[in-house]
PDB file of C-alpha atoms in Angstrom:
ATOM      1  CA  MET A   1       0.085  -0.056  -0.176  1.00  0.00           C
ATOM      2  CA  PRO A   2       1.868   3.261  -1.065  1.00  0.00           C
ATOM      3  CA  THR A   3       1.993   5.941   1.323  1.00  0.00           C
ATOM      4  CA  LYS A   4       3.671   9.316   0.538  1.00  0.00           C
ATOM      5  CA  THR A   5       4.391  12.161   3.262  1.00  0.00           C
ATOM      6  CA  LEU A   6       3.015  15.665   2.160  1.00  0.00           C
ATOM      7  CA  ARG A   7       2.938  19.441   2.885  1.00  0.00           C
ATOM      8  CA  ILE A   8       0.119  21.035   2.045  1.00  0.00           C
ATOM      9  CA  PRO A   9       0.289  24.458   1.334  1.00  0.00           C
ATOM     10  CA  THR A  10      -2.043  27.035   4.074  1.00  0.00           C
ATOM     11  CA  THR A  11      -2.952  30.218   4.965  1.00  0.00           C
ATOM     12  CA  ASP A  12      -0.524  30.159   8.219  1.00  0.00           C
ATOM     13  CA  GLY A  13       2.175  28.130   6.391  1.00  0.00           C
ATOM     14  CA  GLN A  14       2.929  24.127   5.577  1.00  0.00           C
ATOM     15  CA  ALA A  15       0.864  21.585   7.051  1.00  0.00           C
ATOM     16  CA  ASP A  16       2.325  18.246   7.102  1.00  0.00           C
ATOM     17  CA  ALA A  17       0.457  15.140   6.472  1.00  0.00           C
ATOM     18  CA  PHE A  18       0.731  11.618   5.458  1.00  0.00           C
ATOM     19  CA  ALA A  19      -1.816  10.041   2.517  1.00  0.00           C
ATOM     20  CA  ALA A  20      -2.839   6.211   1.540  1.00  0.00           C
ATOM     21  CA  PHE A  21      -4.062   4.895  -1.721  1.00  0.00           C
ATOM     22  CA  PRO A  22      -4.693   1.330  -3.467  1.00  0.00           C
ATOM     23  CA  ASP A  23      -1.086   0.428  -5.174  1.00  0.00           C
ATOM     24  CA  HIS A  24      -2.037   0.944  -9.218  1.00  0.00           C
ATOM     25  CA  SER A  25      -2.382   3.470 -11.378  1.00  0.00           C
ATOM     26  CA  GLU A  26      -6.109   4.498 -11.785  1.00  0.00           C
ATOM     27  CA  ARG A  27      -7.453   7.200  -9.814  1.00  0.00           C
ATOM     28  CA  HIS A  28      -9.329   6.969  -6.554  1.00  0.00           C
ATOM     29  CA  PRO A  29     -11.856   8.677  -4.797  1.00  0.00           C
ATOM     30  CA  GLY A  30     -10.650  11.065  -2.306  1.00  0.00           C
ATOM     31  CA  VAL A  31     -11.837  10.724   1.695  1.00  0.00           C
ATOM     32  CA  LEU A  32      -9.961  13.607   3.930  1.00  0.00           C
ATOM     33  CA  MET A  33      -9.538  11.739   7.686  1.00  0.00           C
ATOM     34  CA  TYR A  34      -8.702  13.910  10.441  1.00  0.00           C
ATOM     35  CA  ALA A  35      -7.317  12.217  13.569  1.00  0.00           C
ATOM     36  CA  ASP A  36      -8.195  12.488  17.060  1.00  0.00           C
ATOM     37  CA  GLY A  37      -6.461  14.883  19.613  1.00  0.00           C
ATOM     38  CA  PHE A  38      -3.442  12.579  19.883  1.00  0.00           C
ATOM     39  CA  GLY A  39      -2.995  13.278  16.232  1.00  0.00           C
ATOM     40  CA  ILE A  40      -0.917  11.084  13.647  1.00  0.00           C
ATOM     41  CA  ARG A  41       0.537   8.049  14.570  1.00  0.00           C
ATOM     42  CA  PRO A  42       0.799   4.443  13.884  1.00  0.00           C
ATOM     43  CA  VAL A  43      -2.688   3.652  14.294  1.00  0.00           C
ATOM     44  CA  LEU A  44      -3.554   5.917  11.905  1.00  0.00           C
ATOM     45  CA  ARG A  45      -1.537   5.048   9.478  1.00  0.00           C
ATOM     46  CA  GLU A  46      -2.950   2.225  10.061  1.00  0.00           C
ATOM     47  CA  LEU A  47      -6.673   2.942   9.814  1.00  0.00           C
ATOM     48  CA  ALA A  48      -6.020   5.321   6.586  1.00  0.00           C
ATOM     49  CA  ARG A  49      -4.144   1.868   4.883  1.00  0.00           C
ATOM     50  CA  GLU A  50      -7.095  -0.158   5.944  1.00  0.00           C
ATOM     51  CA  LEU A  51      -9.617   2.330   4.406  1.00  0.00           C
ATOM     52  CA  ALA A  52      -7.294   3.327   1.322  1.00  0.00           C
ATOM     53  CA  GLY A  53      -7.127  -0.971   0.503  1.00  0.00           C
ATOM     54  CA  HIS A  54     -10.896  -0.296  -0.464  1.00  0.00           C
ATOM     55  CA  GLY A  55      -9.715   1.671  -3.165  1.00  0.00           C
ATOM     56  CA  TYR A  56      -9.755   5.450  -2.037  1.00  0.00           C
ATOM     57  CA  TYR A  57      -6.894   7.765  -2.052  1.00  0.00           C
ATOM     58  CA  VAL A  58      -6.654   8.938   2.314  1.00  0.00           C
ATOM     59  CA  LEU A  59      -5.858  11.950   3.250  1.00  0.00           C
ATOM     60  CA  VAL A  60      -4.442  12.525   7.081  1.00  0.00           C
ATOM     61  CA  PRO A  61      -3.410  16.259   8.193  1.00  0.00           C
ATOM     62  CA  ASN A  62      -1.244  17.486  11.703  1.00  0.00           C
ATOM     63  CA  SER A  63      -4.194  19.674  12.509  1.00  0.00           C
ATOM     64  CA  PHE A  64      -1.904  20.992  14.733  1.00  0.00           C
ATOM     65  CA  TYR A  65       0.806  21.977  12.369  1.00  0.00           C
ATOM     66  CA  ARG A  66       1.137  25.563  13.865  1.00  0.00           C
ATOM     67  CA  HIS A  67       3.170  24.149  16.507  1.00  0.00           C
ATOM     68  CA  GLY A  68       4.944  21.883  14.545  1.00  0.00           C
ATOM     69  CA  PRO A  69       4.781  18.993  12.539  1.00  0.00           C
ATOM     70  CA  ALA A  70       3.872  15.131  14.028  1.00  0.00           C
ATOM     71  CA  PRO A  71       4.017  13.908  16.540  1.00  0.00           C
ATOM     72  CA  LEU A  72       4.103  17.334  18.561  1.00  0.00           C
ATOM     73  CA  VAL A  73       3.579  15.367  21.899  1.00  0.00           C
ATOM     74  CA  GLU A  74       5.874  12.279  23.154  1.00  0.00           C
ATOM     75  CA  LEU A  75       3.082   9.323  23.223  1.00  0.00           C
ATOM     76  CA  PRO A  76       3.634   5.685  24.587  1.00  0.00           C
ATOM     77  CA  GLU A  77       2.831   2.924  21.934  1.00  0.00           C
ATOM     78  CA  TYR A  78       0.009   2.384  24.030  1.00  0.00           C
ATOM     79  CA  ILE A  79      -2.265   5.731  25.751  1.00  0.00           C
ATOM     80  CA  GLY A  80      -3.113   3.760  29.335  1.00  0.00           C
ATOM     81  CA  GLU A  81      -5.537   5.757  31.960  1.00  0.00           C
ATOM     82  CA  GLU A  82      -1.635   6.184  33.601  1.00  0.00           C
ATOM     83  CA  VAL A  83      -0.506   8.187  31.326  1.00  0.00           C
ATOM     84  CA  ARG A  84      -3.806   9.823  29.771  1.00  0.00           C
ATOM     85  CA  PRO A  85      -3.834  12.694  31.884  1.00  0.00           C
ATOM     86  CA  ALA A  86      -0.453  14.345  31.303  1.00  0.00           C
ATOM     87  CA  VAL A  87      -0.455  13.524  27.648  1.00  0.00           C
ATOM     88  CA  PHE A  88      -3.418  15.351  27.510  1.00  0.00           C
ATOM     89  CA  ALA A  89      -2.312  17.974  29.876  1.00  0.00           C
ATOM     90  CA  GLN A  90       0.192  19.143  27.068  1.00  0.00           C
ATOM     91  CA  LEU A  91      -2.609  18.459  23.762  1.00  0.00           C
ATOM     92  CA  MET A  92      -4.999  20.523  25.423  1.00  0.00           C
ATOM     93  CA  PRO A  93      -3.460  23.983  24.514  1.00  0.00           C
ATOM     94  CA  LEU A  94      -3.122  22.753  21.163  1.00  0.00           C
ATOM     95  CA  ILE A  95      -6.651  21.768  20.875  1.00  0.00           C
ATOM     96  CA  GLU A  96      -7.700  24.734  22.205  1.00  0.00           C
ATOM     97  CA  ALA A  97      -5.443  26.955  19.618  1.00  0.00           C
ATOM     98  CA  HIS A  98      -7.382  25.100  16.911  1.00  0.00           C
ATOM     99  CA  THR A  99     -10.553  27.445  16.723  1.00  0.00           C
ATOM    100  CA  ALA A 100     -13.469  27.013  14.035  1.00  0.00           C
ATOM    101  CA  GLU A 101     -12.183  29.977  12.119  1.00  0.00           C
ATOM    102  CA  ARG A 102      -8.921  27.845  12.015  1.00  0.00           C
ATOM    103  CA  VAL A 103     -10.093  24.808  11.411  1.00  0.00           C
ATOM    104  CA  LEU A 104     -12.502  26.240   7.997  1.00  0.00           C
ATOM    105  CA  SER A 105      -9.331  27.966   6.918  1.00  0.00           C
ATOM    106  CA  ASP A 106      -7.375  24.671   6.780  1.00  0.00           C
ATOM    107  CA  ALA A 107     -11.039  22.885   4.851  1.00  0.00           C
ATOM    108  CA  ASP A 108     -10.766  24.398   2.261  1.00  0.00           C
ATOM    109  CA  ALA A 109      -6.018  24.155   2.210  1.00  0.00           C
ATOM    110  CA  TYR A 110      -7.123  20.450   2.217  1.00  0.00           C
ATOM    111  CA  ILE A 111      -9.683  20.370   0.302  1.00  0.00           C
ATOM    112  CA  ARG A 112      -8.351  22.321  -2.356  1.00  0.00           C
ATOM    113  CA  PHE A 113      -5.487  19.790  -2.193  1.00  0.00           C
ATOM    114  CA  LEU A 114      -7.160  16.454  -2.003  1.00  0.00           C
ATOM    115  CA  THR A 115      -8.625  17.651  -4.976  1.00  0.00           C
ATOM    116  CA  THR A 116      -5.918  18.265  -7.127  1.00  0.00           C
ATOM    117  CA  GLN A 117      -3.760  15.374  -6.684  1.00  0.00           C
ATOM    118  CA  PRO A 118      -2.981  13.097  -9.596  1.00  0.00           C
ATOM    119  CA  GLU A 119      -4.079  10.114  -7.595  1.00  0.00           C
ATOM    120  CA  VAL A 120      -8.076  11.527  -6.818  1.00  0.00           C
ATOM    121  CA  GLY A 121     -10.277  11.324  -9.114  1.00  0.00           C
ATOM    122  CA  ALA A 122     -13.041  14.052 -10.535  1.00  0.00           C
ATOM    123  CA  GLY A 123     -16.099  14.015  -8.122  1.00  0.00           C
ATOM    124  CA  PRO A 124     -17.194  14.331  -4.656  1.00  0.00           C
ATOM    125  CA  VAL A 125     -15.046  13.984  -1.642  1.00  0.00           C
ATOM    126  CA  ALA A 126     -15.922  12.079   2.066  1.00  0.00           C
ATOM    127  CA  VAL A 127     -14.529  13.549   5.260  1.00  0.00           C
ATOM    128  CA  THR A 128     -13.585  11.152   8.388  1.00  0.00           C
ATOM    129  CA  GLY A 129     -12.747  11.895  11.769  1.00  0.00           C
ATOM    130  CA  TYR A 130     -12.099  10.688  15.044  1.00  0.00           C
ATOM    131  CA  CYS A 131     -12.699  12.156  18.699  1.00  0.00           C
ATOM    132  CA  ILE A 132     -12.191  15.833  18.052  1.00  0.00           C
ATOM    133  CA  GLY A 133     -11.676  14.908  14.708  1.00  0.00           C
ATOM    134  CA  GLY A 134     -15.075  14.440  14.263  1.00  0.00           C
ATOM    135  CA  LEU A 135     -16.296  17.848  14.838  1.00  0.00           C
ATOM    136  CA  TYR A 136     -13.855  19.234  12.372  1.00  0.00           C
ATOM    137  CA  ALA A 137     -15.107  16.731   9.466  1.00  0.00           C
ATOM    138  CA  MET A 138     -18.922  17.783  10.526  1.00  0.00           C
ATOM    139  CA  ARG A 139     -17.197  21.348   9.729  1.00  0.00           C
ATOM    140  CA  THR A 140     -15.864  20.543   6.453  1.00  0.00           C
ATOM    141  CA  ALA A 141     -18.592  19.685   5.597  1.00  0.00           C
ATOM    142  CA  ALA A 142     -21.012  21.984   6.381  1.00  0.00           C
ATOM    143  CA  ALA A 143     -18.355  24.534   5.020  1.00  0.00           C
ATOM    144  CA  HIS A 144     -18.150  22.284   1.403  1.00  0.00           C
ATOM    145  CA  PRO A 145     -21.581  21.173   0.801  1.00  0.00           C
ATOM    146  CA  ASP A 146     -20.807  20.874  -3.702  1.00  0.00           C
ATOM    147  CA  GLN A 147     -17.406  18.975  -2.788  1.00  0.00           C
ATOM    148  CA  VAL A 148     -18.356  16.748   0.141  1.00  0.00           C
ATOM    149  CA  ALA A 149     -20.760  13.517  -0.415  1.00  0.00           C
ATOM    150  CA  ALA A 150     -20.147  11.486   2.849  1.00  0.00           C
ATOM    151  CA  VAL A 151     -19.474  12.855   6.370  1.00  0.00           C
ATOM    152  CA  ALA A 152     -18.914  10.274   9.519  1.00  0.00           C
ATOM    153  CA  ALA A 153     -17.647  11.153  13.082  1.00  0.00           C
ATOM    154  CA  PHE A 154     -16.855   8.588  15.007  1.00  0.00           C
ATOM    155  CA  HIS A 155     -17.250   8.833  19.072  1.00  0.00           C
ATOM    156  CA  GLY A 156     -17.040  13.198  18.034  1.00  0.00           C
ATOM    157  CA  PRO A 157     -17.941  16.487  19.586  1.00  0.00           C
ATOM    158  CA  VAL A 158     -20.593  16.594  17.000  1.00  0.00           C
ATOM    159  CA  GLY A 159     -23.311  18.224  18.975  1.00  0.00           C
ATOM    160  CA  VAL A 160     -21.552  21.436  19.553  1.00  0.00           C
ATOM    161  CA  ASP A 161     -22.219  23.713  16.916  1.00  0.00           C
ATOM    162  CA  GLY A 162     -25.573  22.984  17.011  1.00  0.00           C
ATOM    163  CA  PRO A 163     -28.226  23.680  14.290  1.00  0.00           C
ATOM    164  CA  ASP A 164     -26.394  26.088  12.783  1.00  0.00           C
ATOM    165  CA  LEU A 165     -23.810  23.414  11.295  1.00  0.00           C
ATOM    166  CA  PHE A 166     -26.283  21.053  10.720  1.00  0.00           C
ATOM    167  CA  SER A 167     -28.178  23.707   8.466  1.00  0.00           C
ATOM    168  CA  LYS A 168     -25.389  23.975   5.822  1.00  0.00           C
ATOM    169  CA  LEU A 169     -25.281  20.485   5.462  1.00  0.00           C
ATOM    170  CA  THR A 170     -26.279  18.698   2.661  1.00  0.00           C
ATOM    171  CA  ALA A 171     -23.624  15.027   2.769  1.00  0.00           C
ATOM    172  CA  GLN A 172     -25.078  11.972   3.738  1.00  0.00           C
ATOM    173  CA  VAL A 173     -24.537  11.734   7.244  1.00  0.00           C
ATOM    174  CA  HIS A 174     -23.275   8.974   9.991  1.00  0.00           C
ATOM    175  CA  LEU A 175     -22.816   9.377  12.967  1.00  0.00           C
ATOM    176  CA  GLY A 176     -20.864   6.701  15.424  1.00  0.00           C
ATOM    177  CA  HIS A 177     -21.372   7.701  19.357  1.00  0.00           C
ATOM    178  CA  ALA A 178     -19.443   5.888  22.020  1.00  0.00           C
ATOM    179  CA  GLU A 179     -22.011   4.729  24.830  1.00  0.00           C
ATOM    180  CA  GLY A 180     -19.783   6.086  26.952  1.00  0.00           C
ATOM    181  CA  ASP A 181     -20.281   9.481  25.825  1.00  0.00           C
ATOM    182  CA  MET A 182     -24.024   9.782  24.694  1.00  0.00           C
ATOM    183  CA  THR A 183     -27.193   8.825  26.535  1.00  0.00           C
ATOM    184  CA  PRO A 184     -30.159   7.652  25.046  1.00  0.00           C
ATOM    185  CA  GLU A 185     -31.448  11.361  25.665  1.00  0.00           C
ATOM    186  CA  ALA A 186     -29.143  13.191  24.121  1.00  0.00           C
ATOM    187  CA  LEU A 187     -29.510  10.983  21.339  1.00  0.00           C
ATOM    188  CA  GLY A 188     -32.572  11.676  20.519  1.00  0.00           C
ATOM    189  CA  GLU A 189     -31.870  15.551  20.611  1.00  0.00           C
ATOM    190  CA  LEU A 190     -28.900  15.235  18.584  1.00  0.00           C
ATOM    191  CA  ASN A 191     -31.058  13.424  16.110  1.00  0.00           C
ATOM    192  CA  GLN A 192     -34.277  15.692  15.912  1.00  0.00           C
ATOM    193  CA  ALA A 193     -32.021  18.102  15.452  1.00  0.00           C
ATOM    194  CA  LEU A 194     -31.441  16.545  12.416  1.00  0.00           C
ATOM    195  CA  ASP A 195     -34.490  16.041  11.265  1.00  0.00           C
ATOM    196  CA  ALA A 196     -35.607  19.414  11.803  1.00  0.00           C
ATOM    197  CA  ALA A 197     -31.967  20.420   9.502  1.00  0.00           C
ATOM    198  CA  GLY A 198     -33.076  18.400   6.917  1.00  0.00           C
ATOM    199  CA  VAL A 199     -29.841  16.018   7.394  1.00  0.00           C
ATOM    200  CA  GLY A 200     -30.089  12.746   5.422  1.00  0.00           C
ATOM    201  CA  TYR A 201     -28.203  10.721   8.100  1.00  0.00           C
ATOM    202  CA  THR A 202     -27.837   7.720  10.710  1.00  0.00           C
ATOM    203  CA  SER A 203     -27.083   8.421  13.756  1.00  0.00           C
ATOM    204  CA  GLU A 204     -26.168   5.642  16.931  1.00  0.00           C
ATOM    205  CA  ILE A 205     -24.741   4.900  19.822  1.00  0.00           C
ATOM    206  CA  TYR A 206     -22.075   1.846  19.684  1.00  0.00           C
ATOM    207  CA  PRO A 207     -23.007  -0.254  22.654  1.00  0.00           C
ATOM    208  CA  GLY A 208     -20.161  -1.478  25.007  1.00  0.00           C
ATOM    209  CA  THR A 209     -17.934   1.437  24.007  1.00  0.00           C
ATOM    210  CA  ILE A 210     -16.444   4.372  25.933  1.00  0.00           C
ATOM    211  CA  HIS A 211     -14.642   7.578  24.403  1.00  0.00           C
ATOM    212  CA  GLY A 212     -11.682   6.640  21.652  1.00  0.00           C
ATOM    213  CA  PHE A 213     -13.209   2.541  20.833  1.00  0.00           C
ATOM    214  CA  THR A 214     -11.415   3.073  18.022  1.00  0.00           C
ATOM    215  CA  MET A 215      -8.116   3.237  18.984  1.00  0.00           C
ATOM    216  CA  SER A 216      -6.057   0.089  18.870  1.00  0.00           C
ATOM    217  CA  ASP A 217      -3.161   2.204  20.922  1.00  0.00           C
ATOM    218  CA  THR A 218      -5.648   3.233  24.064  1.00  0.00           C
ATOM    219  CA  ASP A 219      -7.593   1.543  26.570  1.00  0.00           C
ATOM    220  CA  ALA A 220     -10.460   2.927  24.907  1.00  0.00           C
ATOM    221  CA  TYR A 221      -9.899   0.439  22.548  1.00  0.00           C
ATOM    222  CA  SER A 222     -13.253  -1.709  21.305  1.00  0.00           C
ATOM    223  CA  ALA A 223     -12.782  -4.769  19.289  1.00  0.00           C
ATOM    224  CA  SER A 224     -16.225  -4.798  18.721  1.00  0.00           C
ATOM    225  CA  GLY A 225     -16.993  -0.773  17.764  1.00  0.00           C
ATOM    226  CA  LEU A 226     -13.986  -0.336  15.252  1.00  0.00           C
ATOM    227  CA  LYS A 227     -15.684  -3.762  13.534  1.00  0.00           C
ATOM    228  CA  ARG A 228     -19.207  -1.498  13.677  1.00  0.00           C
ATOM    229  CA  HIS A 229     -16.967   1.902  12.737  1.00  0.00           C
ATOM    230  CA  TRP A 230     -16.028  -0.342   9.093  1.00  0.00           C
ATOM    231  CA  ASP A 231     -19.459  -1.885   8.597  1.00  0.00           C
ATOM    232  CA  ARG A 232     -21.063   1.743   8.558  1.00  0.00           C
ATOM    233  CA  LEU A 233     -18.577   3.761   6.829  1.00  0.00           C
ATOM    234  CA  LEU A 234     -17.762   1.384   3.891  1.00  0.00           C
ATOM    235  CA  PRO A 235     -21.064   1.304   2.959  1.00  0.00           C
ATOM    236  CA  LEU A 236     -21.108   5.168   3.396  1.00  0.00           C
ATOM    237  CA  LEU A 237     -18.893   6.123   1.240  1.00  0.00           C
ATOM    238  CA  ASP A 238     -19.642   3.431  -1.539  1.00  0.00           C
ATOM    239  CA  ARG A 239     -23.209   4.734  -1.793  1.00  0.00           C
ATOM    240  CA  THR A 240     -21.665   8.200  -2.536  1.00  0.00           C
ATOM    241  CA  LEU A 241     -18.275   8.277  -3.955  1.00  0.00           C
ATOM    242  CA  THR A 242     -18.047   7.731  -7.438  1.00  0.00           C
ATOM    243  CA  HIS A 243     -15.114   4.774  -8.331  1.00  0.00           C
ATOM    244  CA  ILE A 244     -13.519   4.755 -11.508  1.00  0.00           C
TER     245      ILE A 244
END
């Protein structure tokens, strides 16, 4: 599976990134993948390669490039409960500095870059994200309704922007919530807001999961949760993106 290390021109400099794509010469639908708060690391590369193996060009930018290239924080191979607080103490200032304005400015650059890569086919793209990256994915889809056909967010704080964001969405949406993040009552309220905005979506709580369940290098990992994520994500992309 070919991978490339890339630099994406933005209004604030160069964002480091990597891409994974199938090992043959055709062009493929593009997918922009936002990492969780821990950022680019082996597990993200693994997720991108897995998705690329299904016929997609997957671009994964370092959201926090303004502070330096990834990895910005030294991460252990396994992010367990005992190290998580110290890691988050270093990451939270980066996350807090990544304002909605910065997310949208970068989204413009990322979509422009993705759609002009020689390995990427014409037509719409998709955006997916994990944890805080799920919120970035939703903001990107709302800001680019003519280019983003599908958006998926997993264990992300997707309700933060509320109806204002939902009303701008034209993409097909899947939201996979951790049971530890979302009560059934809160899910009902979120889905009502999506209904009111006329969004085409699926939105569900993944049973037995806690925040971060897709990430196999953390103690939040759930094998069944990750499998359900693929069972939802792959059909969504297959329905909405054009394979040449």
